[in-house]
Coordinates of N, CA and C in Angstrom, one line a residue:
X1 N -20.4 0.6 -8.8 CA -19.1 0.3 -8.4 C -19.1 -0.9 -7.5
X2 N -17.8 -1.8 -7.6 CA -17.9 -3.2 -6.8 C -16.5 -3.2 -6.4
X3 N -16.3 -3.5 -5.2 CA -14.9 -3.4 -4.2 C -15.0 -5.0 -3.9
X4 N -15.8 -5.8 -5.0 CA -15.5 -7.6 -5.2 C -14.3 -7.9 -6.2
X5 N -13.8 -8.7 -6.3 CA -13.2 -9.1 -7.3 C -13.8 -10.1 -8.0
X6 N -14.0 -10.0 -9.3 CA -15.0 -10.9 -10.2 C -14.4 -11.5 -10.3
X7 N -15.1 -12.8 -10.8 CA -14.4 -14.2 -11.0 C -14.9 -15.4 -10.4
X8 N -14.3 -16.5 -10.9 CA -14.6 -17.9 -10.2 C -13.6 -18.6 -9.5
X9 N -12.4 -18.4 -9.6 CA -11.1 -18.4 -9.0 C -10.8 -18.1 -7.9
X10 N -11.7 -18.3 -6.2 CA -11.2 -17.8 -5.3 C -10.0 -18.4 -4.7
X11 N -9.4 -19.5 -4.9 CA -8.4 -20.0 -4.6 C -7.5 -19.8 -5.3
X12 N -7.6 -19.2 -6.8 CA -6.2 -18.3 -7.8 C -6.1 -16.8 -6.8
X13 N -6.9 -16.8 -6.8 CA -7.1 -15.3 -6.3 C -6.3 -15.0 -5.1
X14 N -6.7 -16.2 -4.1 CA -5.9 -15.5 -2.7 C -4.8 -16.0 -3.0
X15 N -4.5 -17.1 -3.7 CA -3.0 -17.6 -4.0 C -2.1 -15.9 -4.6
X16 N -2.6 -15.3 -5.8 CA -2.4 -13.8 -6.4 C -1.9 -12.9 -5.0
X17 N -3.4 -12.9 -4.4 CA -2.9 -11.7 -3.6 C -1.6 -12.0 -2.5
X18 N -1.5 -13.5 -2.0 CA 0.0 -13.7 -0.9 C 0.7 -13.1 -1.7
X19 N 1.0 -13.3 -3.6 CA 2.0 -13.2 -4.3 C 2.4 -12.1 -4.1
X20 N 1.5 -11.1 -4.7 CA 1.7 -9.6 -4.5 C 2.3 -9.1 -3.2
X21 N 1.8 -9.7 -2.2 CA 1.9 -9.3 -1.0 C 3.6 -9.6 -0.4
X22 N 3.8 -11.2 -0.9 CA 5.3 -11.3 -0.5 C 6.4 -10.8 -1.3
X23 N 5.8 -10.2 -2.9 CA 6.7 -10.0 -3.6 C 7.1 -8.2 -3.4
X24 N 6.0 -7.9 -2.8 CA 5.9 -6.5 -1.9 C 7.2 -6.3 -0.9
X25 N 7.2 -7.0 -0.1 CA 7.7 -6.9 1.2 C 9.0 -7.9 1.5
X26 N 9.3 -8.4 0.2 CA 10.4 -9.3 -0.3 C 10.9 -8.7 -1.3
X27 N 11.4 -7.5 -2.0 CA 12.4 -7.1 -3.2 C 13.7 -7.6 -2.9
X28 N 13.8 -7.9 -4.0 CA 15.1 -8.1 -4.1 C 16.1 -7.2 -4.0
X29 N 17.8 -7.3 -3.6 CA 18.7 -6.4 -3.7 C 18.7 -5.2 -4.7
X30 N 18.6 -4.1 -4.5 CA 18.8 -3.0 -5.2 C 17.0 -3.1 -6.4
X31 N 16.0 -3.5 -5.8 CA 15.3 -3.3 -6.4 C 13.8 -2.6 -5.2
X32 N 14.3 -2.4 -4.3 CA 13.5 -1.6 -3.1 C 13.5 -0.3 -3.2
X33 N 12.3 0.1 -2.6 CA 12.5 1.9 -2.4 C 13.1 2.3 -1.0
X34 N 12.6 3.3 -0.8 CA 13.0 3.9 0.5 C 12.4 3.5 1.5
X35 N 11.0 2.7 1.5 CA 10.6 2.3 2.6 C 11.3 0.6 2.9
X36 N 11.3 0.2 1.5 CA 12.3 -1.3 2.0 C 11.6 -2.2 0.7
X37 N 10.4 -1.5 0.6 CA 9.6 -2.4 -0.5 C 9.8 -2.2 -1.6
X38 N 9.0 -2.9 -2.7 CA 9.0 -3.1 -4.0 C 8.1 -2.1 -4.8
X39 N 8.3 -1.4 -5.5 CA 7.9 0.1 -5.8 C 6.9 -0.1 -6.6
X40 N 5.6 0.0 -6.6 CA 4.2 -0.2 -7.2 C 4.4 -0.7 -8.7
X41 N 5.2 0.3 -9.2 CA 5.2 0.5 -10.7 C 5.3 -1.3 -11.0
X42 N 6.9 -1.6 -10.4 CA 7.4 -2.4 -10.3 C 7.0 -4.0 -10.0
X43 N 6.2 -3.9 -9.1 CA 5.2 -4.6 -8.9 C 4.2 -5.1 -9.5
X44 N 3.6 -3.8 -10.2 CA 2.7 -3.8 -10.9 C 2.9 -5.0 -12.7
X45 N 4.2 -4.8 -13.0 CA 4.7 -5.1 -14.0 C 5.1 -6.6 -13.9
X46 N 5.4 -6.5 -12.3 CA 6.0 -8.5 -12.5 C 4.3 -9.3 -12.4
X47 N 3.2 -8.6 -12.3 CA 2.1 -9.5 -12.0 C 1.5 -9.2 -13.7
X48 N 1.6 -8.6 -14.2 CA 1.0 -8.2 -15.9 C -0.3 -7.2 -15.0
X49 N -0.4 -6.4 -14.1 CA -2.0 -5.5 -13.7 C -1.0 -4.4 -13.4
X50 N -2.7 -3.3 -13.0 CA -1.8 -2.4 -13.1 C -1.3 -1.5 -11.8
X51 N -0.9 -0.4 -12.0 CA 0.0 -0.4 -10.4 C -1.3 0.1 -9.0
X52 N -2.8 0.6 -9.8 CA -4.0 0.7 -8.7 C -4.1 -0.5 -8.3
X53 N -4.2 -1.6 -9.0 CA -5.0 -3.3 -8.6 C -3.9 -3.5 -7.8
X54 N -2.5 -3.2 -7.6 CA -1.2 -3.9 -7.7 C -1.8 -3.3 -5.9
X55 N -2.2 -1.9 -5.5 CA -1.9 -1.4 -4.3 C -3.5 -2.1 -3.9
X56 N -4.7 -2.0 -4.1 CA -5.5 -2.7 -4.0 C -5.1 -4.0 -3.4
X57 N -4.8 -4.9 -4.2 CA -4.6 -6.3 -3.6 C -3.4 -5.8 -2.3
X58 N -2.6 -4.7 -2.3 CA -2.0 -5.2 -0.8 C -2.8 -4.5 0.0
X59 N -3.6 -3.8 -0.2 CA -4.5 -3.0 1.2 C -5.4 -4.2 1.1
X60 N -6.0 -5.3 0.5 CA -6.6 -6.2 0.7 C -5.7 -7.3 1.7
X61 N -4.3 -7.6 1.3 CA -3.7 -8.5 2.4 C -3.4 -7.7 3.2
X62 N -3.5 -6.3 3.5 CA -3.3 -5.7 5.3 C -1.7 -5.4 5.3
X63 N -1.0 -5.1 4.1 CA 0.4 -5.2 4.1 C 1.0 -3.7 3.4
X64 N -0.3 -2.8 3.1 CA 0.2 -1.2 2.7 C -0.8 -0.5 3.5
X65 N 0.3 0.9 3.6 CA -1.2 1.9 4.6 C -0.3 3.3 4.4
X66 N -0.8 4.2 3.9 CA -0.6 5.6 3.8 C -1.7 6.2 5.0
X67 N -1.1 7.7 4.9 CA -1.8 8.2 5.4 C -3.1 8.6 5.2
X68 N -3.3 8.8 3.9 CA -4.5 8.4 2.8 C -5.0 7.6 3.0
X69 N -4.5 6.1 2.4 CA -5.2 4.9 3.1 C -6.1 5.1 3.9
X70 N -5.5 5.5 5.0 CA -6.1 5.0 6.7 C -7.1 6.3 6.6
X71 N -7.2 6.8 6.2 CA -8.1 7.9 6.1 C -9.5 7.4 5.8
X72 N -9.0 7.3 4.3 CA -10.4 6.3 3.4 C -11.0 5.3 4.5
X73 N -10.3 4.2 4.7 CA -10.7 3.4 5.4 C -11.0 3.5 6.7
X74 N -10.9 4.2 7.2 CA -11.8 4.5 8.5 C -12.7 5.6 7.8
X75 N -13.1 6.2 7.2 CA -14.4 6.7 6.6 C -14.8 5.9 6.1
X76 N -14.5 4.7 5.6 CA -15.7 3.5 5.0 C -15.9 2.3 5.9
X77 N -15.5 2.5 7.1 CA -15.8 1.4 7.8 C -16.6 2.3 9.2
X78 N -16.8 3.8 8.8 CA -17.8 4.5 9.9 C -19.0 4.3 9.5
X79 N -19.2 3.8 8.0 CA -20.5 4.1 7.4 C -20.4 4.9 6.4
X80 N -19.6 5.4 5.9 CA -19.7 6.8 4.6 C -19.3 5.6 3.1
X81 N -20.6 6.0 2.4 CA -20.5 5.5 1.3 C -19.4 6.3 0.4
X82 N -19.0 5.6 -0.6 CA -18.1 5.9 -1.3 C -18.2 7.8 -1.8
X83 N -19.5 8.1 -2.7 CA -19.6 9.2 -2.8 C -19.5 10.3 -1.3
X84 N -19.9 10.1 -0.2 CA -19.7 11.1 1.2 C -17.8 11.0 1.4
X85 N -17.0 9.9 1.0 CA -16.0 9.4 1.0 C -15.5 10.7 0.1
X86 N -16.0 10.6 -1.0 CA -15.4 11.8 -2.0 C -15.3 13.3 -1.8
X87 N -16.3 13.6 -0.7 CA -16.9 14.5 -0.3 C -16.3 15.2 0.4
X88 N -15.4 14.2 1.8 CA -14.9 15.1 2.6 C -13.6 15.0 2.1
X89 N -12.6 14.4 1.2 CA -11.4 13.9 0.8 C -11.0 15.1 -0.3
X90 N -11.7 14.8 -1.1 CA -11.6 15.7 -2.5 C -11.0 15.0 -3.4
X91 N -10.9 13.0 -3.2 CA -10.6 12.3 -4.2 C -11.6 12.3 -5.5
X92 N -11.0 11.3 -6.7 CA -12.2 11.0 -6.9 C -12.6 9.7 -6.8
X93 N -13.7 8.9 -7.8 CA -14.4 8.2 -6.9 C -13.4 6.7 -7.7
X94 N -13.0 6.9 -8.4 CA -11.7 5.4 -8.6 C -10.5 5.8 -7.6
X95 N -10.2 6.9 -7.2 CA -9.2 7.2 -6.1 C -9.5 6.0 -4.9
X96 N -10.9 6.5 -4.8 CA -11.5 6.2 -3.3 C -11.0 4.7 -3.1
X97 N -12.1 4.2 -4.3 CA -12.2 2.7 -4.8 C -10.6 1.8 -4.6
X98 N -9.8 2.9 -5.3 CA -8.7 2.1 -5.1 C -8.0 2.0 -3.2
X99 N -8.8 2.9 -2.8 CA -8.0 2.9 -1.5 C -8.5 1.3 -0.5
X100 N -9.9 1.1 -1.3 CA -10.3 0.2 -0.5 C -10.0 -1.0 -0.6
X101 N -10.2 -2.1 0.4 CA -9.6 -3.4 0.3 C -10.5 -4.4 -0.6
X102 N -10.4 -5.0 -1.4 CA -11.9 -6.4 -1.8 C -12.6 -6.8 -1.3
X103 N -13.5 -7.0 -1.0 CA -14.6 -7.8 0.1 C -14.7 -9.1 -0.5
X104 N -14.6 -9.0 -1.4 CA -14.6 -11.3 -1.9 C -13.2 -11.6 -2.2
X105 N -12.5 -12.5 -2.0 CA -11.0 -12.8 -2.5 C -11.6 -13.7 -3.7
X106 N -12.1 -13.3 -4.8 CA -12.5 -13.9 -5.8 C -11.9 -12.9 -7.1
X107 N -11.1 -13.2 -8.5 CA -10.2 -12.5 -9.2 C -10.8 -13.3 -10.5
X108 N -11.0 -12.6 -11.8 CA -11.2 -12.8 -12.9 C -9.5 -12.4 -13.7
X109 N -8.9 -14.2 -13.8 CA -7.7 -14.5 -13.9 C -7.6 -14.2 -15.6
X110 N -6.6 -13.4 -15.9 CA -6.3 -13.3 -17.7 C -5.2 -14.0 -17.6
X111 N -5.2 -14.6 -19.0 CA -4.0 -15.4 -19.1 C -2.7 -14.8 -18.7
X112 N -2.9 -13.2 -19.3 CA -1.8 -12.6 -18.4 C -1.2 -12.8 -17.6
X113 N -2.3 -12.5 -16.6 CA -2.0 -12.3 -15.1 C -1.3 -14.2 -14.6
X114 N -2.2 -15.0 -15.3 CA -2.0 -16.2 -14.7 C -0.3 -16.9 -15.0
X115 N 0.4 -16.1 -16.5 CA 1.6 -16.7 -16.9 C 2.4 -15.3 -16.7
X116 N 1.9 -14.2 -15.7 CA 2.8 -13.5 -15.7 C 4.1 -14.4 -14.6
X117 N 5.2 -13.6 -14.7 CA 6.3 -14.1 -14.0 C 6.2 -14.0 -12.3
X118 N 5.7 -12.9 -11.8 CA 5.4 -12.9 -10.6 C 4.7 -14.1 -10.2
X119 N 3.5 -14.2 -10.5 CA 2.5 -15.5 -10.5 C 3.3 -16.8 -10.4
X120 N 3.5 -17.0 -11.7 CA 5.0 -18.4 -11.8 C 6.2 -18.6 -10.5
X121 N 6.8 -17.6 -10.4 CA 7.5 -17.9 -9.6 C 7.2 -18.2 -8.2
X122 N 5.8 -17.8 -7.7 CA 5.4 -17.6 -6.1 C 4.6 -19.2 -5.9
X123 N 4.0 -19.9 -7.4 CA 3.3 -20.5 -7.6 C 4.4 -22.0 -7.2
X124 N 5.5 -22.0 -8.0 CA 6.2 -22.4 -8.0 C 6.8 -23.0 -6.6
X125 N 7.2 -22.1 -6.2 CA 7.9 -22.3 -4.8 C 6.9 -22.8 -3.7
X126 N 5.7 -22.1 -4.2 CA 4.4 -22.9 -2.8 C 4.7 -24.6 -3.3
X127 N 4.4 -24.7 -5.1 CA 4.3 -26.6 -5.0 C 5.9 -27.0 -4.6
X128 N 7.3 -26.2 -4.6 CA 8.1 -26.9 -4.0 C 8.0 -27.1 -2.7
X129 N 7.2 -26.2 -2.0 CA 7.1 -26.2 -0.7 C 6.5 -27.5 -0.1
X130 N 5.3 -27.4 -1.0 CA 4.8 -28.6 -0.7 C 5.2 -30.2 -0.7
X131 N 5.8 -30.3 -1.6 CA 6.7 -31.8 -2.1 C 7.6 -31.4 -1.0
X132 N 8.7 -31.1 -0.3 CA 9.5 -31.1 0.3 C 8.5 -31.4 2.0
X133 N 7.8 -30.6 2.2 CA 6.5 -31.2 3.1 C 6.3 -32.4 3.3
X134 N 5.4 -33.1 2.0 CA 5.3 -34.3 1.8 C 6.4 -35.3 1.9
X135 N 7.7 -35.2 1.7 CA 8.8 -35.9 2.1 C 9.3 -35.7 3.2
X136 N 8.8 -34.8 3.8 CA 9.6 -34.7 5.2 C 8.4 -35.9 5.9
X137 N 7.2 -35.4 5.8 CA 6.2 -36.5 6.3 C 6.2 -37.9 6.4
X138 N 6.8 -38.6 5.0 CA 7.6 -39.5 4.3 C 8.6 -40.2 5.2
X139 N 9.6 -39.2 5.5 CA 10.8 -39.6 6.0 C 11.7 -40.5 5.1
X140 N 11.7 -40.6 4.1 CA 12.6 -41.2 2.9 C 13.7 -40.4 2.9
X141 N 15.3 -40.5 2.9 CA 16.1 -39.7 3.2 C 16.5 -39.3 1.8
X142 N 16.5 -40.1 0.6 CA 16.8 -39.8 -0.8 C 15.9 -38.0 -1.2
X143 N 14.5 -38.9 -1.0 CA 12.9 -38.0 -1.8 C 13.3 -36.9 -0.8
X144 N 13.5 -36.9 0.4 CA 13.9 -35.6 1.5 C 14.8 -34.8 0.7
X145 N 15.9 -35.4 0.7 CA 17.3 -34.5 -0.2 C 16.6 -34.1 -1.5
X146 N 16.3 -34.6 -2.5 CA 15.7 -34.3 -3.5 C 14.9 -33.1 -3.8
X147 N 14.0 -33.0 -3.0 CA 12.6 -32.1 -2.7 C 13.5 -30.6 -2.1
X148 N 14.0 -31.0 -0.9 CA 15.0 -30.0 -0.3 C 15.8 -28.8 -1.7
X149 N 16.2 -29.5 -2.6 CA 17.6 -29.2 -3.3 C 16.2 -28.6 -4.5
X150 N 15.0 -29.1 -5.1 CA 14.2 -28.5 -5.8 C 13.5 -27.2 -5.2
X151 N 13.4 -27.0 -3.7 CA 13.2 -25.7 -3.0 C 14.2 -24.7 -3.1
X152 N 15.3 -25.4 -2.8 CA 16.2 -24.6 -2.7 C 16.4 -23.2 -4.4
X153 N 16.6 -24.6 -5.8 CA 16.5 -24.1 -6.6 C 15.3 -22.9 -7.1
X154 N 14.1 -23.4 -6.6 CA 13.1 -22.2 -7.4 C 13.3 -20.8 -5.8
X155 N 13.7 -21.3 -4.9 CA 14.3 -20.1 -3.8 C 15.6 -18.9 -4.3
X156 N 15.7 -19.5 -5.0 CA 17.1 -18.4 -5.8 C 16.7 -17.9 -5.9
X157 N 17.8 -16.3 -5.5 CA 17.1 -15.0 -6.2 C 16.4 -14.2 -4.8
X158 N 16.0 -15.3 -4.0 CA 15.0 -14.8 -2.6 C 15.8 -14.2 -1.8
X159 N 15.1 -12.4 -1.3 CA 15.9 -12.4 0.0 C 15.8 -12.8 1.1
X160 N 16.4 -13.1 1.8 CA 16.9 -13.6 3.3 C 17.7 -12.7 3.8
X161 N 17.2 -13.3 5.3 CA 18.1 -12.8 6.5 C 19.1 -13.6 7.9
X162 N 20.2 -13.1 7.7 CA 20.4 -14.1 8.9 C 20.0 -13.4 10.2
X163 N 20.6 -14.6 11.0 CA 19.8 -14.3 12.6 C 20.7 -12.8 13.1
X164 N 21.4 -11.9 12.6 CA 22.0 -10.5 12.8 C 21.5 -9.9 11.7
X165 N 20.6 -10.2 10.9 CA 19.9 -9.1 10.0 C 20.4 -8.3 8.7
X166 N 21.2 -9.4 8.4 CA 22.1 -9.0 7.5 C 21.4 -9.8 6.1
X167 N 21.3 -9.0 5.0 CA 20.2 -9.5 4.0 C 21.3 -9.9 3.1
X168 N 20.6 -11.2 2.2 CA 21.6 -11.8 1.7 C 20.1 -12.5 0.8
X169 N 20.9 -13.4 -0.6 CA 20.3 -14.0 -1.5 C 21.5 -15.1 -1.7
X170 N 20.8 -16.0 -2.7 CA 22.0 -16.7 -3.5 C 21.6 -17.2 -4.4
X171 N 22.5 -18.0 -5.8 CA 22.3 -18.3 -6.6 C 22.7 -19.6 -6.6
X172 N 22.3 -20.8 -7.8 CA 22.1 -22.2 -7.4 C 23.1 -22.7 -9.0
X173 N 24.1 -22.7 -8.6 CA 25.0 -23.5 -10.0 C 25.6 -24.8 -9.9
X174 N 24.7 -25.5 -10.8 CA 25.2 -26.9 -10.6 C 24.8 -27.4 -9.5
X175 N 25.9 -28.0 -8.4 CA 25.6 -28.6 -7.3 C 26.2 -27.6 -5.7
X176 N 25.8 -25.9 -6.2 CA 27.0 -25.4 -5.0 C 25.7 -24.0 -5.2
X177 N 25.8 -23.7 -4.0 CA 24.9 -22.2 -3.9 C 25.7 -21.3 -3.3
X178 N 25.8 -20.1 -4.1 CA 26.7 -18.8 -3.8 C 25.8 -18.3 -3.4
X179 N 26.5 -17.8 -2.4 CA 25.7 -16.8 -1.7 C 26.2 -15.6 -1.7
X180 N 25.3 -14.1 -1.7 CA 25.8 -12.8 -2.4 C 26.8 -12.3 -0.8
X181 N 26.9 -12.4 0.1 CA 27.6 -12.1 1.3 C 28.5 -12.7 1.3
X182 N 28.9 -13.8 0.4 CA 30.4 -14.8 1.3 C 30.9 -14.7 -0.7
X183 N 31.9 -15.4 -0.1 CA 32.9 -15.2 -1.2 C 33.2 -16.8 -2.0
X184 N 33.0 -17.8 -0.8 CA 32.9 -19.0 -0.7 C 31.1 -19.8 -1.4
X185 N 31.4 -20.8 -2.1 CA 30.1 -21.5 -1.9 C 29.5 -22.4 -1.1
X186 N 28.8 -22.7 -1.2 CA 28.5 -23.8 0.4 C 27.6 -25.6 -1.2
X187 N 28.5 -26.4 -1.0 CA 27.7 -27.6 -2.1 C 26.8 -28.3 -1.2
X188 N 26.0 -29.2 -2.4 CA 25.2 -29.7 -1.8 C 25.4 -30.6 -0.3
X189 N 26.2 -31.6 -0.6 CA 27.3 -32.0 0.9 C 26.8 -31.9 2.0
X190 N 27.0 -30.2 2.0 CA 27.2 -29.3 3.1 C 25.6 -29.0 3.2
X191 N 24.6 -28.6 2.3 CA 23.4 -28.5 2.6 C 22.8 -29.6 3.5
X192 N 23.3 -31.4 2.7 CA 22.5 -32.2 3.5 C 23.1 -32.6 4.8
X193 N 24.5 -32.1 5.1 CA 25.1 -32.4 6.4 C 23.9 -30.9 7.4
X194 N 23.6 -30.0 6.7 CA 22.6 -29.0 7.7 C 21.3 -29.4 7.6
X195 N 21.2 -30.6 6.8 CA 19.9 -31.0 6.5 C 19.4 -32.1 7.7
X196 N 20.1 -32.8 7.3 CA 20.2 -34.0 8.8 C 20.4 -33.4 10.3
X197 N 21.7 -32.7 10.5 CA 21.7 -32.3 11.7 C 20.0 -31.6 12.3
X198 N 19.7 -30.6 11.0 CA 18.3 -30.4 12.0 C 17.5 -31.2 11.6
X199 N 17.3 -32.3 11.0 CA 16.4 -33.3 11.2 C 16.5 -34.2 12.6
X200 N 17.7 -34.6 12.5 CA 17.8 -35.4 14.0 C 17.5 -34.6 15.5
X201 N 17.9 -33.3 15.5 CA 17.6 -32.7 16.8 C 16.0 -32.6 17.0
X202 N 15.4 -32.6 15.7 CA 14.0 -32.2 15.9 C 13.2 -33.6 16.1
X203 N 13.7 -34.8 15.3 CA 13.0 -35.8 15.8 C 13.1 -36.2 17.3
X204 N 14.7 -35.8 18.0 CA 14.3 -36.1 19.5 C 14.1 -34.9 20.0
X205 N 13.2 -34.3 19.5 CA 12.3 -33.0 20.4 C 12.9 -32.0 20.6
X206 N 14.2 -31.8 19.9 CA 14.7 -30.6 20.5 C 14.6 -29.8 19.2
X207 N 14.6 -28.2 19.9 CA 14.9 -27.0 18.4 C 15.6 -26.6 18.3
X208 N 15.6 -26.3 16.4 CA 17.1 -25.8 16.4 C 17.4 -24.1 16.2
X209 N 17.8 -24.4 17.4 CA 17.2 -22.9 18.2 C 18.4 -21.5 17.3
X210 N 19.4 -22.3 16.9 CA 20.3 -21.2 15.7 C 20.7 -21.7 15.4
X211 N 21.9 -21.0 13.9 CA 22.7 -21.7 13.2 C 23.9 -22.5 13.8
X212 N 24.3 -22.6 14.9 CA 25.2 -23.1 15.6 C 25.0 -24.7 15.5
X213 N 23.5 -24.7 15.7 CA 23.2 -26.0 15.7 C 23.0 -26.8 14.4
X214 N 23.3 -26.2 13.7 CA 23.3 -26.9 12.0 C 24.8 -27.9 11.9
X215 N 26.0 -27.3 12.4 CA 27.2 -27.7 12.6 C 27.8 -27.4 11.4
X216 N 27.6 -27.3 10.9 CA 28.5 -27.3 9.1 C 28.7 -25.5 8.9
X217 N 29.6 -25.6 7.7 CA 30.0 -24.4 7.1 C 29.1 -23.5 6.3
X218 N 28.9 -22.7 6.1 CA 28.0 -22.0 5.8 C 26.7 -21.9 6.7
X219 N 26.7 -22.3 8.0 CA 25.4 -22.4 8.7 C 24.9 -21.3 8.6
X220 N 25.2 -19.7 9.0 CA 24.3 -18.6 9.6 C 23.4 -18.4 7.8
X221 N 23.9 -19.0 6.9 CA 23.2 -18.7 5.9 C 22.0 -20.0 5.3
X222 N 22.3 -20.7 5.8 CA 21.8 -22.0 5.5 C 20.7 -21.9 6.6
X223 N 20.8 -21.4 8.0 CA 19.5 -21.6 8.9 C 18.3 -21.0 8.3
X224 N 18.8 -19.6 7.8 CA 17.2 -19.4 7.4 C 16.6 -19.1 6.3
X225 N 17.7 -19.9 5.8 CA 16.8 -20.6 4.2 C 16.1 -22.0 4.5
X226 N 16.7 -22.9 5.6 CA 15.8 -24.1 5.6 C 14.7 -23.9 6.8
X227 N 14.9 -22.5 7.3 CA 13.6 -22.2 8.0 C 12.1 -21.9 6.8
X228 N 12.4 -21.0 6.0 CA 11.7 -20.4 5.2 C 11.2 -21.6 4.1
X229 N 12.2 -23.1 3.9 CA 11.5 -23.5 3.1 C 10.7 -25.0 4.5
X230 N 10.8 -24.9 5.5 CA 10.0 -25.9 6.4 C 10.5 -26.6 6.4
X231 N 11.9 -26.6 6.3 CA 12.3 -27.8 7.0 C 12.9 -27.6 8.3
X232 N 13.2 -26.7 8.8 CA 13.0 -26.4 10.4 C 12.0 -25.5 10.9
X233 N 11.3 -26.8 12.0 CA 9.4 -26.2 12.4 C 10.2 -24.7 13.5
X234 N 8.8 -24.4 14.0 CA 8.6 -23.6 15.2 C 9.5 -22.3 15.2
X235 N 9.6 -21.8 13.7 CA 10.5 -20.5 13.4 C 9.4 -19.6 12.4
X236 N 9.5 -18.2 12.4 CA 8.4 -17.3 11.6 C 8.9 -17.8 10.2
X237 N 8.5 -18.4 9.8 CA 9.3 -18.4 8.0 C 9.3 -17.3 7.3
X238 N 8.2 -16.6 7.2 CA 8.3 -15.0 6.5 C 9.1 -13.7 7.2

């Protein structure tokens, strides 16, 4: 038995497991269970693997834990090989296996897995993250807007929270983003007037410490979507 993940892909791989990990602890509206998350099966399905690999890779990112779980795992991190593991548990021995985390972040990628939709979408939004990075770096105010409004778009669908905890998503039509809490849209306009405003406080060193400071309409919704995509530093994005 091997608690490795095979493969030559260690950089597909850990890219995979954030996926699973955020798309875990990120469901969308009415698609969570009772603890808040995204229900294995379900999980298991947007990545094309199956719902053991699906809990695997999150006990590998540190983001699931039963009481089972924690059991296994502190018997295999006392020293008890998998079979003593079986022993005092009364699992069996793919039970065990599955409780444990991967020791290589290395994955033998199927085309499946690699064109499933989970994958795509997470993949996605890291390279918009990136180009919108690279233009903030830039400082070009066009390629800024641009990059901005291409995050924004592959962000649809994402949940968010405003600064009172109230969970919310939106959708991207044309040039206006509805958002599922307001009744109103907020257009682009209005994005780059919250776009600028925290650009300029941040160039002269200040943070933009809440939505207040965006100035525009739709702010409490607009702050922590342009936290989450980097364009306002020194906030938890996740």
């Amino acid at each position: 038995m091997d608690h490795s993940l095979d493969g030559d892909a260690p950089g597909l791989s850990r890219i995979l497991t954030d996926a699973v990990a955020d798309a875990y602890r990120n469901p969308a509206e009415g698609e969570e269970d009772r603890t808040g998350h995204l229900p294995l099966n379900l999980l298991a399905q947007r990545f094309c693997i199956t719902p053991l690999k699906a809990r695997k890779l999150l006990i590998t990112a540190g983001v699931y834990e039963t009481e089972q779980s924690r059991r296994v795992n502190d018997l295999y991190r006392s020293g008890k090989t998998v079979a003593e593991i079986q022993a005092v548990t009364g699992l069996s021995q793919p039970s065990v296996d599955g409780y444990l985390p991967y020791t290589r972040q290395v994955y033998r990628m199927t085309e499946a897995v690699l064109q499933s939709p989970g994958l795509r979408q997470y993949r996605n939004r890291l390279d918009a993250e990136a180009r919108l990075g690279q233009a903030l770096t830039q400082g070009e105010e066009q390629a800024i807007r641009a990059a901005l409004w291409d995050a924004l778009v592959q962000f649809a669908g994402y949940p968010f929270r405003t600064a009172k905890g109230l969970r919310f998503s939106y959708a991207v039509k044309g040039g206006e983003l509805f958002f599922t809490r307001k009744e109103k849209s907020v257009t682009s306009a209005t994005v780059y007037i919250a776009l600028d405003n925290a650009l300029a406080l941040q160039r002269q060193g200040l943070p933009v410490s809440g939505p207040k400071k965006l100035n525009c309409f739709g702010a409490s919704y607009l702050y922590p979507v342009l936290i989450r995509v980097g364009v306002i530093q020194g906030e938890d994005r996740r």
